Coordinates of C-alpha atoms and ligand atoms in Angstrom, one line a residue:
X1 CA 109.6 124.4 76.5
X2 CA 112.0 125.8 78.3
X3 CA 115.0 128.0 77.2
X4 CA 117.6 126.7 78.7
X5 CA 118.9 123.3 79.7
X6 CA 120.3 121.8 82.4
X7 CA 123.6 120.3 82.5
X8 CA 124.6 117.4 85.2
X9 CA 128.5 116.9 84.8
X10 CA 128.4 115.3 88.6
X11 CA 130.0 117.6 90.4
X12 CA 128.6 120.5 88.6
X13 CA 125.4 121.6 86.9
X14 CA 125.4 123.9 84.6
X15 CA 122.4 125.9 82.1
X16 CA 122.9 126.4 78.7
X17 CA 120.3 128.3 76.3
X18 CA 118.6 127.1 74.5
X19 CA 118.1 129.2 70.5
X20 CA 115.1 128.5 68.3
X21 CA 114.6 129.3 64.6
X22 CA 112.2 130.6 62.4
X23 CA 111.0 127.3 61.9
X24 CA 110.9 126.1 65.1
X25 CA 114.3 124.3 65.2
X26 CA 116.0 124.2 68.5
X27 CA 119.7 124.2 69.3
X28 CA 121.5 124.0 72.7
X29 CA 124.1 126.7 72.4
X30 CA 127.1 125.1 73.9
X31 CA 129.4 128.5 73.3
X32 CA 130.6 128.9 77.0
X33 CA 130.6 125.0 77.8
X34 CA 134.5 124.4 77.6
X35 CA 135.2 127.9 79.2
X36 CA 132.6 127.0 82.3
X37 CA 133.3 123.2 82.7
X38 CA 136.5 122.3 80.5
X39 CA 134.1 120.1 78.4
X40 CA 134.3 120.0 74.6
X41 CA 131.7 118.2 72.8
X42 CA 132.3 115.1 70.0
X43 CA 129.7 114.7 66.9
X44 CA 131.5 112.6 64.4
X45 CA 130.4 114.1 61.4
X46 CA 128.9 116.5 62.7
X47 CA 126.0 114.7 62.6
X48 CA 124.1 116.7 65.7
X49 CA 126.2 120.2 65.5
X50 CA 124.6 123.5 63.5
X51 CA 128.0 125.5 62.4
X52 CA 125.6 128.7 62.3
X53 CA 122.3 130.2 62.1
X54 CA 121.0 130.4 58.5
X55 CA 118.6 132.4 56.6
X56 CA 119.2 130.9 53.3
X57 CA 118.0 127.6 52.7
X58 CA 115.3 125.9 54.9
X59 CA 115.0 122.1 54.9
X60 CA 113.2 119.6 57.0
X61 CA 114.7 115.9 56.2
X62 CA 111.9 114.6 58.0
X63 CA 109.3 115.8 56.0
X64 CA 111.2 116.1 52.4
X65 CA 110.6 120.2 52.7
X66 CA 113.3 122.0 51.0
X67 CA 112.9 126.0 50.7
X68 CA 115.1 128.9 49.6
X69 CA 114.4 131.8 51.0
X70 CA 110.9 130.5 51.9
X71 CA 110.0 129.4 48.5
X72 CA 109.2 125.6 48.0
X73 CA 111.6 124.6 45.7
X74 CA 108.6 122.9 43.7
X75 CA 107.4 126.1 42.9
X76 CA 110.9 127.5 41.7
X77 CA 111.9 124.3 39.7
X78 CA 108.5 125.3 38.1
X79 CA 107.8 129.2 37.3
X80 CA 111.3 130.6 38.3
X81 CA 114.7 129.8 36.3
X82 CA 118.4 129.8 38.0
X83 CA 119.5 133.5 37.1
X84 CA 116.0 134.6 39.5
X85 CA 116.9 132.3 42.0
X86 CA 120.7 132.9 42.4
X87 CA 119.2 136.2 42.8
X88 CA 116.9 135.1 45.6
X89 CA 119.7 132.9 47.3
X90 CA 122.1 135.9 47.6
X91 CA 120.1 139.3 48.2
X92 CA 117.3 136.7 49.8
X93 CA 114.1 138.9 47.5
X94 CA 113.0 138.0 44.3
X95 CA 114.0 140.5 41.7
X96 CA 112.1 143.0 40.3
X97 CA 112.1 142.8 36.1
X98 CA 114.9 145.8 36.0
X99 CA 116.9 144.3 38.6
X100 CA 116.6 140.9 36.7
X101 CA 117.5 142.8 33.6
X102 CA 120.5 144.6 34.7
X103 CA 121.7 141.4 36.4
X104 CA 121.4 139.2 33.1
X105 CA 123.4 141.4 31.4
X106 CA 126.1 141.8 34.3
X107 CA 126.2 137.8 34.4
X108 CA 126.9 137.8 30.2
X109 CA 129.2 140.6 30.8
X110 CA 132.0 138.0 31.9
X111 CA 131.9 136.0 29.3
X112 CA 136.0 136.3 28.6
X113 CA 138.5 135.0 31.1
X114 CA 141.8 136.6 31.5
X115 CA 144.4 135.3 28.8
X116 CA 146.5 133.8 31.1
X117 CA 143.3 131.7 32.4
X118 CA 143.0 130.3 28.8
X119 CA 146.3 129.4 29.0
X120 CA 145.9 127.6 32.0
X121 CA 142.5 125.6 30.9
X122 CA 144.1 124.9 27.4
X123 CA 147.6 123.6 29.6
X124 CA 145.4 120.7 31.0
X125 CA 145.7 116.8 29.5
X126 CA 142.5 116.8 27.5
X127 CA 142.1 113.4 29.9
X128 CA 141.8 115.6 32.8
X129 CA 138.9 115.4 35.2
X130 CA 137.1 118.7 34.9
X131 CA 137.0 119.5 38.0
X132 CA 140.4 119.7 39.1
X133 CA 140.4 121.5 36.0
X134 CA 137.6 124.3 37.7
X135 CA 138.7 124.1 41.3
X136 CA 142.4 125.1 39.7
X137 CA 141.5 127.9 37.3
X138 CA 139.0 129.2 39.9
X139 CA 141.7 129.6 42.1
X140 CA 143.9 130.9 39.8
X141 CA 141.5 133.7 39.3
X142 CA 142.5 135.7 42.2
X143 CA 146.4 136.3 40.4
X144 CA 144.2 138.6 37.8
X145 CA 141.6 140.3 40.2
X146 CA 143.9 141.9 43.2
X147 CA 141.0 144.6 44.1
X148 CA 139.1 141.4 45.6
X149 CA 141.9 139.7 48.0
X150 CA 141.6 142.4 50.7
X151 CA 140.3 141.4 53.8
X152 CA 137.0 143.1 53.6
X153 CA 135.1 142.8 50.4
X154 CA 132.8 146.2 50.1
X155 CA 129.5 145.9 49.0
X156 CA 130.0 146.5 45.3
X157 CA 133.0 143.9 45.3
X158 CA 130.3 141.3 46.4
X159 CA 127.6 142.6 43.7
X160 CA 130.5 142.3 40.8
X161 CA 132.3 139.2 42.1
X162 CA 128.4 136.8 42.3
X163 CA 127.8 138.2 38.6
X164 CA 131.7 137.4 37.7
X165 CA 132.0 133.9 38.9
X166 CA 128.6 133.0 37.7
X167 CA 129.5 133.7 34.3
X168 CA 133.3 132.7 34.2
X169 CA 132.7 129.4 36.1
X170 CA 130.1 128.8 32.9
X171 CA 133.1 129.7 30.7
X172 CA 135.9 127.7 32.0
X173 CA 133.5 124.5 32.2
X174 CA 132.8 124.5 28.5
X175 CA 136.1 126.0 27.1
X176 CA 137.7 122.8 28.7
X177 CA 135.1 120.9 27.3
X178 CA 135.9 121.7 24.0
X179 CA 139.4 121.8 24.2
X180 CA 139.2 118.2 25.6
X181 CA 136.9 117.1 22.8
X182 CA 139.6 119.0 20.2
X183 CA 136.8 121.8 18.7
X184 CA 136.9 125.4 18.2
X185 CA 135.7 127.2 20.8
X186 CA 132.3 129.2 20.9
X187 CA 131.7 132.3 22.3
X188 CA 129.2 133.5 24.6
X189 CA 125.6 134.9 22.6
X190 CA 124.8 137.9 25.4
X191 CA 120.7 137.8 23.9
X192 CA 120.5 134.1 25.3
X193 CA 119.2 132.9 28.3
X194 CA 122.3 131.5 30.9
X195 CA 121.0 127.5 29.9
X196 CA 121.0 128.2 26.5
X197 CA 124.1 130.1 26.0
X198 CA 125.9 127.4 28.1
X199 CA 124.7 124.6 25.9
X200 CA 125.8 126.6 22.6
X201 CA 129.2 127.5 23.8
X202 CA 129.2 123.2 24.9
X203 CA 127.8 121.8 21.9
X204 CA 126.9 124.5 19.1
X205 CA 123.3 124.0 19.2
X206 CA 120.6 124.7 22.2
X207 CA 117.1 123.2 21.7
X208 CA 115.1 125.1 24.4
X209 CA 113.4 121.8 26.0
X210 CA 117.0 120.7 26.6
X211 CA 117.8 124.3 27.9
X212 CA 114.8 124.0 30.3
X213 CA 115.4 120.7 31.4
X214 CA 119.1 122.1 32.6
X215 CA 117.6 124.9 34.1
X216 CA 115.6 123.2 36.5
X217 CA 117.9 120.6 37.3
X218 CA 120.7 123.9 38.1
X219 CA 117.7 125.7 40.0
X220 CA 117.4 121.7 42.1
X221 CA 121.1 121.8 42.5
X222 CA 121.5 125.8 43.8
X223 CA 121.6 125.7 47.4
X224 CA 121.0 122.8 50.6
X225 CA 121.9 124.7 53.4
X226 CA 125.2 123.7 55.3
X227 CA 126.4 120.7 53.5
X228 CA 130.1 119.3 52.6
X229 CA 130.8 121.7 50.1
X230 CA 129.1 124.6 51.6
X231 CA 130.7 124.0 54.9
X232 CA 133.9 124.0 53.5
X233 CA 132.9 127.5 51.8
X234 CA 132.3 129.0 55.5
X235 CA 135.3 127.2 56.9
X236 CA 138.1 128.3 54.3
X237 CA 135.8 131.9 54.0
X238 CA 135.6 132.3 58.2
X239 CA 139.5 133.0 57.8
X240 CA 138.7 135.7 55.4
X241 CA 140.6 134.0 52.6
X242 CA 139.9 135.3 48.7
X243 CA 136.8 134.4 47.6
X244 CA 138.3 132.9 44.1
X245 CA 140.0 130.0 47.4
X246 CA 137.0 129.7 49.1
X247 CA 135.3 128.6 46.0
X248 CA 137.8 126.8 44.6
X249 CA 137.7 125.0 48.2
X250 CA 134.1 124.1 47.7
X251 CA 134.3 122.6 44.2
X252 CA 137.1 120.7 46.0
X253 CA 134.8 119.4 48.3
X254 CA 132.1 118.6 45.9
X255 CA 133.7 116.5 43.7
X256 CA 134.0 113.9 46.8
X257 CA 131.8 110.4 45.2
X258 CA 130.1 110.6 48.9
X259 CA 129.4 114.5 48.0
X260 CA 128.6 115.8 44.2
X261 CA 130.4 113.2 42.7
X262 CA 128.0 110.8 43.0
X263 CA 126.4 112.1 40.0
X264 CA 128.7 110.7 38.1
X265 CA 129.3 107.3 40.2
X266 CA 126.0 106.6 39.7
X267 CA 126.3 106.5 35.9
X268 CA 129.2 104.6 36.7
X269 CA 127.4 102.3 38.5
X270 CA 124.4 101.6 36.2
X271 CA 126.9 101.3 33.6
X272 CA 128.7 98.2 35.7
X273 CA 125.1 96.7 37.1
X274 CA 124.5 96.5 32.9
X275 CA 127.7 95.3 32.3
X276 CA 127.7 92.4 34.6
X277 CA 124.1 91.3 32.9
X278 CA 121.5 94.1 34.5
X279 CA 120.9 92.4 37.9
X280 CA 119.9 94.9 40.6
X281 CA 119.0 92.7 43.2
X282 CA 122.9 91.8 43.2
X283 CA 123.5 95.2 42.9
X284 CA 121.4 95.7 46.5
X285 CA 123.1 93.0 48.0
X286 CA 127.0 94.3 47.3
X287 CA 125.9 97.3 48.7
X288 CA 124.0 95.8 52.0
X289 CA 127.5 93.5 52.6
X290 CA 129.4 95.3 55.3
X291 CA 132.8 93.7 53.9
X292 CA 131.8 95.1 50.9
X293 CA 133.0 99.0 50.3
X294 CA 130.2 99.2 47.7
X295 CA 127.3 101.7 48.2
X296 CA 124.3 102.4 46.2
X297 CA 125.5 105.3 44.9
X298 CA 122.8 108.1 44.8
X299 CA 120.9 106.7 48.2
X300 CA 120.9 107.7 51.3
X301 CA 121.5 111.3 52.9
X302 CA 122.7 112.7 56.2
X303 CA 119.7 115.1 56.4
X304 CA 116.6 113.3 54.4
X305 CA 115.5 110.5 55.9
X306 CA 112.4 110.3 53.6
X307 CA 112.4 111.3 50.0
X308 CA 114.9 114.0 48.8
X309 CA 112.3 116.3 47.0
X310 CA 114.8 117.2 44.4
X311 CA 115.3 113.3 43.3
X312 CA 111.4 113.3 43.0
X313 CA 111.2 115.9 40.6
X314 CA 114.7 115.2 38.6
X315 CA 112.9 111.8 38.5
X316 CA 109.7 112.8 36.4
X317 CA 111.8 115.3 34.5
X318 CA 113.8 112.5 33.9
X319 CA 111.3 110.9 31.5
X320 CA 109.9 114.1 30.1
X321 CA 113.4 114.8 28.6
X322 CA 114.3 111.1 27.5
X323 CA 110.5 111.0 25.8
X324 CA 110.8 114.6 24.3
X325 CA 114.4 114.0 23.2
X326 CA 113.0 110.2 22.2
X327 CA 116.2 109.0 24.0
X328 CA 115.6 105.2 25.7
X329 CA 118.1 104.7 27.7
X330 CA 118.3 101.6 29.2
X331 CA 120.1 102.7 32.3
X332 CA 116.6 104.4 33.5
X333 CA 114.9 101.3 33.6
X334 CA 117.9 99.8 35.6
X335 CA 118.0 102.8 38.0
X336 CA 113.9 102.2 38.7
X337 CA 114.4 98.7 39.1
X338 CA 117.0 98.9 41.4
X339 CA 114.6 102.0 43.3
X340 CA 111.2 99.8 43.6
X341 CA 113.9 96.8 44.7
X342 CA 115.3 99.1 47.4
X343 CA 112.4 101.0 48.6
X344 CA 110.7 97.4 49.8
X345 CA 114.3 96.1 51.1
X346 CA 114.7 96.1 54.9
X347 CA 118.1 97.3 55.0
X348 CA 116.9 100.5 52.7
X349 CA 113.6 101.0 54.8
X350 CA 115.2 100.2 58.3
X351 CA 118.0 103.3 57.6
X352 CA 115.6 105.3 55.4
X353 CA 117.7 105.7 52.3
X354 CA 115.9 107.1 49.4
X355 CA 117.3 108.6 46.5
X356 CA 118.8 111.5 46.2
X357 CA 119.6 114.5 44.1
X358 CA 122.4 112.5 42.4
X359 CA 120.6 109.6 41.3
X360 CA 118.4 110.2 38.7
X361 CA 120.3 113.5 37.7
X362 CA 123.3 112.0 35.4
X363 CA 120.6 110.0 33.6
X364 CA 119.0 113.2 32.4
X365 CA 122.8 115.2 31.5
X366 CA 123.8 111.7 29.4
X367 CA 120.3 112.5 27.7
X368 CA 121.0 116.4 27.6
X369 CA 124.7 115.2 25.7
X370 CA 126.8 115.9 29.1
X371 CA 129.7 113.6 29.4
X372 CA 130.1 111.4 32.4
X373 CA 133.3 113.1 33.9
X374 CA 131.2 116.4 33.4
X375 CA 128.4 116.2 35.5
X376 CA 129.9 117.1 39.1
X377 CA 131.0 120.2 37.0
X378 CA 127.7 120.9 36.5
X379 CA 126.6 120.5 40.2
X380 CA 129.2 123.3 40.5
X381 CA 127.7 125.5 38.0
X382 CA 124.1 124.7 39.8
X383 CA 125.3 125.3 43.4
X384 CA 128.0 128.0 42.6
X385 CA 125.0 130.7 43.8
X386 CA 124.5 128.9 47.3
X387 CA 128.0 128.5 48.0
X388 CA 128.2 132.5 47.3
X389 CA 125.2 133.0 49.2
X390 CA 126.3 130.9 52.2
X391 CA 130.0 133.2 51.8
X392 CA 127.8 136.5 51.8
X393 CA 126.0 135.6 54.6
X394 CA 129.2 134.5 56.9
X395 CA 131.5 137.8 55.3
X396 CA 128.1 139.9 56.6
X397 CA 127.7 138.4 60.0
X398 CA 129.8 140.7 62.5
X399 CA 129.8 137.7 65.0
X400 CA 131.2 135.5 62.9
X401 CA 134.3 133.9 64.0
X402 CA 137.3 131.9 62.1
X403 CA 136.1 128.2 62.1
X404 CA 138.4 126.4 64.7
X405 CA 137.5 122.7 66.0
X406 CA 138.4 121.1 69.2
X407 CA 139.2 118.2 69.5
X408 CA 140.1 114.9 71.9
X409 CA 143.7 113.4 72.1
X410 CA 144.2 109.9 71.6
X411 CA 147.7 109.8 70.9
X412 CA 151.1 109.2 73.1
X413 CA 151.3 110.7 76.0
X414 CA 154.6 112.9 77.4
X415 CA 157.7 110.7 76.4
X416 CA 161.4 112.2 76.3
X417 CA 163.5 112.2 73.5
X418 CA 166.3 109.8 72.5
X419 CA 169.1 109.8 70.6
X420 CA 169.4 107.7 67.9
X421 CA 172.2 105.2 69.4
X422 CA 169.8 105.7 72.7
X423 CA 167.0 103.9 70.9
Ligands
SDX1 C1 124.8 115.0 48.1 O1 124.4 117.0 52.6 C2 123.8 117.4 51.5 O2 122.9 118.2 51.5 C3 124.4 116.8 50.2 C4 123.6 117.1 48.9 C5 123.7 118.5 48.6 O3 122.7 118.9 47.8 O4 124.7 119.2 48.9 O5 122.3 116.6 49.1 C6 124.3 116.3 47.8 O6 125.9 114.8 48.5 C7 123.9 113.8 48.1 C8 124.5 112.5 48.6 C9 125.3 111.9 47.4 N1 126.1 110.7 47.9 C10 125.7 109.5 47.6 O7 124.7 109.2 46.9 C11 126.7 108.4 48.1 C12 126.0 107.2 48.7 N2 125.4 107.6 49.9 C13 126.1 107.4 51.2 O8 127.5 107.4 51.0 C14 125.5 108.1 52.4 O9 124.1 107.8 52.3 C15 125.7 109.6 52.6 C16 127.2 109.9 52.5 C17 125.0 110.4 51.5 C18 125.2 109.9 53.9 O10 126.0 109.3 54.9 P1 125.8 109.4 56.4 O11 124.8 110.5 56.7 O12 127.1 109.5 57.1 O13 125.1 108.1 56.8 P2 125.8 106.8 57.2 O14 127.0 106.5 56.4 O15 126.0 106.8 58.7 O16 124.7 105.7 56.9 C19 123.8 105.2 57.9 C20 123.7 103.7 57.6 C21 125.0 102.9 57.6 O17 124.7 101.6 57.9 P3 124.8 101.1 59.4 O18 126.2 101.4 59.9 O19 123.7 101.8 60.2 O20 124.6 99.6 59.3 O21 123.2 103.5 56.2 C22 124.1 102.8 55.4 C23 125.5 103.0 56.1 O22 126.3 101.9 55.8 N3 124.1 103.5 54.1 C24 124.2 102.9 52.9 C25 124.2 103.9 52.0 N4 124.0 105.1 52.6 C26 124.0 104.8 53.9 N5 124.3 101.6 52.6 C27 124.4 101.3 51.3 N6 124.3 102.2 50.3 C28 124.2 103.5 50.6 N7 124.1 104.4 49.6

């Protein structure tokens, strides 16, 4: 292979290296192309550009492999839970049982927001969607913290502020919750596990299967390399903005119904499909009719283009929870039928959409007592570790530069002005 390529503009030929990762990805790096040739490149999407190099997340779309920090996500969803693996995500070791100690109890630590943050959550229309409720109050956690909105966080500012947001993000999700729902509030228990305390401070009671069940499905949900949201992290992060913005610019992202918020379109779908009398295969065809704007919401993905190894096991934990909690929901059955409908269709085959993360995952928070409008929130609380992670990383990496696209004009060309009886 060789490590650099050749490129034939005509009249000029110019080399470009060529970078390869750990994992034997390749990349032409096109950094001096527009100052050697006046060339930009186009990727709608971004479809074909890497933003960065990465060592956080590993996954191969062909294959369905999805790894942080090396470790199969199988075996994390399995043996680890989401405290170890934010850990993992953002020092990029497993903890040792002192480290995982100390951190627990850092993480608990913020279990009160600022008074004035209250104020804000409780200011909301208890119709509100909960995450412009998060992205806001987020964002609005920088007017209480000042020591963090200098340009360069320190080391110890990036220790306090992953153990901070981790545990306030958990707090502002459920005190809206139950300010929306018109209950008393219920504070943080410091001795429970991050699941369980999150599910007593939503609902009052935590049965541990239910507490395991989330704990996976945050572990699935913690990191996938350079996505919407976590782009959107490094972009608004690359000009060294807080980092209560750059989240807040993330969940922004996330709660897109292309993006995390197809978690809860899918719900919404299912819901319609059952309406409308529970027919899939009219469900398929909406969504293969190019007039029609429909999409089968929790298909398809930009990077998997065979199973999304998430949506596999979301789907078997799927019917562990629903049997253990003895919840039959018919909405499963209609979310298989319309799977084992789509996997033989040609449209679904010819583009390789599976399902993916978000498709199975709102079944199981309906059956875990999540509401609807909730469950992007909780893609949030699962993913708030990678965004941080992917922040770390760019904030550490001394070539980093402020994200600034190019781009190709289509619009007027020179014209003069004219006054308005000129016209
Ligand atoms: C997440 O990137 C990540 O890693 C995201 C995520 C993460 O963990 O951060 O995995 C989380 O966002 C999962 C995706 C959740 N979104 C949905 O479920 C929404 C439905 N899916 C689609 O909107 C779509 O599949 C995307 C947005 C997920 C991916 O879009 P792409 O990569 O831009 O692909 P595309 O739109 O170019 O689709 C290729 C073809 C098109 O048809 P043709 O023009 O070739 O004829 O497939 C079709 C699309 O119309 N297509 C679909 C479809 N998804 C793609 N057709 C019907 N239903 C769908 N769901």
């Amino acid at each position: 292979m060789a490590d650099k390529a050749k490129l034939d503009l005509g009249d000029k030929v110019i080399e470009l290296p060529i970078v390869e990762g750990s994992e034997g990805e390749k990349a032409i790096d096109i950094s001096r192309l527009r100052a050697e040739t006046g060339f930009i490149t186009l990727d709608n999407g971004f479809v074909n550009t890497g933003s960065c190099m990465s060592g956080v997340t590993f996954l191969n779309g062909e294959k369905g492999i999805l790894r942080y920090r090396g470790y199969p996500i199988e075996q994390l969803a399995e043996s680890s839970n989401f405290l170890e693996v934010s850990w993992l995500l953002y020092y990029g070791e497993l903890p040792s049982s002192t480290e995982m100690v100390n951190f627990k109890k850092k993480v608990s630590s913020f279990s009160k927001l600022p008074e004035g943050i209250e104020k804000l959550v409780d200011t909301f229309p208890k119709t509100a969607h909960p995450m412009g409720v998060l992205s806001c109050a987020t964002a609005a956690l920088s007017a209480y913290y000042e020591d963090f909105l200098g340009p360069q966080p320190t080391k110890e500012d990036k220790d306090v502020l992953f153990a901070q947001l981790l545990g306030q993000l958990k707090v502002i999700v459920s005190r809206f919750y139950r300010k929306s729902q018109g209950l008393d509030l219920i504070a943080s228990n410091p001795e429970l596990d991050y699941c369980s305390d999150f599910l007593m401070m939503m609902f009052g009671e935590a049965d541990a299967d239910v507490a395991k069940a989330l704990d996976v499905l945050l572990i699935l949900h913690a990191d996938h390399e350079q996505n919407c949201s976590a782009s959107t992290v490094r972009v608004v992060g690359s000009s060294h903005a807080n980092i209560f913005s750059t989240i807040s610019g993330g969940i922004d992202a996330l709660w897109g119904q292309l993006h995390g918020g197809a978690n809860q379109a899918v719900l919404e779908m299912l819901d319609e499909i059952t309406t409308e009398g529970g027919d899939a295969a009219k469900a398929l065809e909406k969504a293969k009719d190019k007039e029609d704007p429909f999409k089968l919401m929790g298909f398809g993905h930009r990077v998997y283009k065979n199973f999304d190894p998430r949506a596999k096991i979301i789907k078997v934990a799927c019917d562990t929870v629903l049997e253990k909690l003895k919840v039959n929901d018919p909405l499963l059955n209609i979310a298989k039928g319309l799977e084992e409908q789509a996997l033989k269709d040609e449209y679904f085959v010819k583009r390789k959409l599976y399902p993916n993360v978000d498709f199975y995952s709102g079944i199981i928070y309906k059956a875990l007592g999540i509401p609807t409008n909730m469950f992007t929130a909780m893609f949030v609380l699962g993913r708030l570790p990678g965004w941080l992670s992917q922040w770390k990383e760019l904030r550490e990496d001394t070539s980093a530069k402020i994200c600034r696209p190019r781009q190709i004009y289509t619009g007027a060309t020179e014209r003069n002005y004219k006054k308005l009886d000129e016209r």
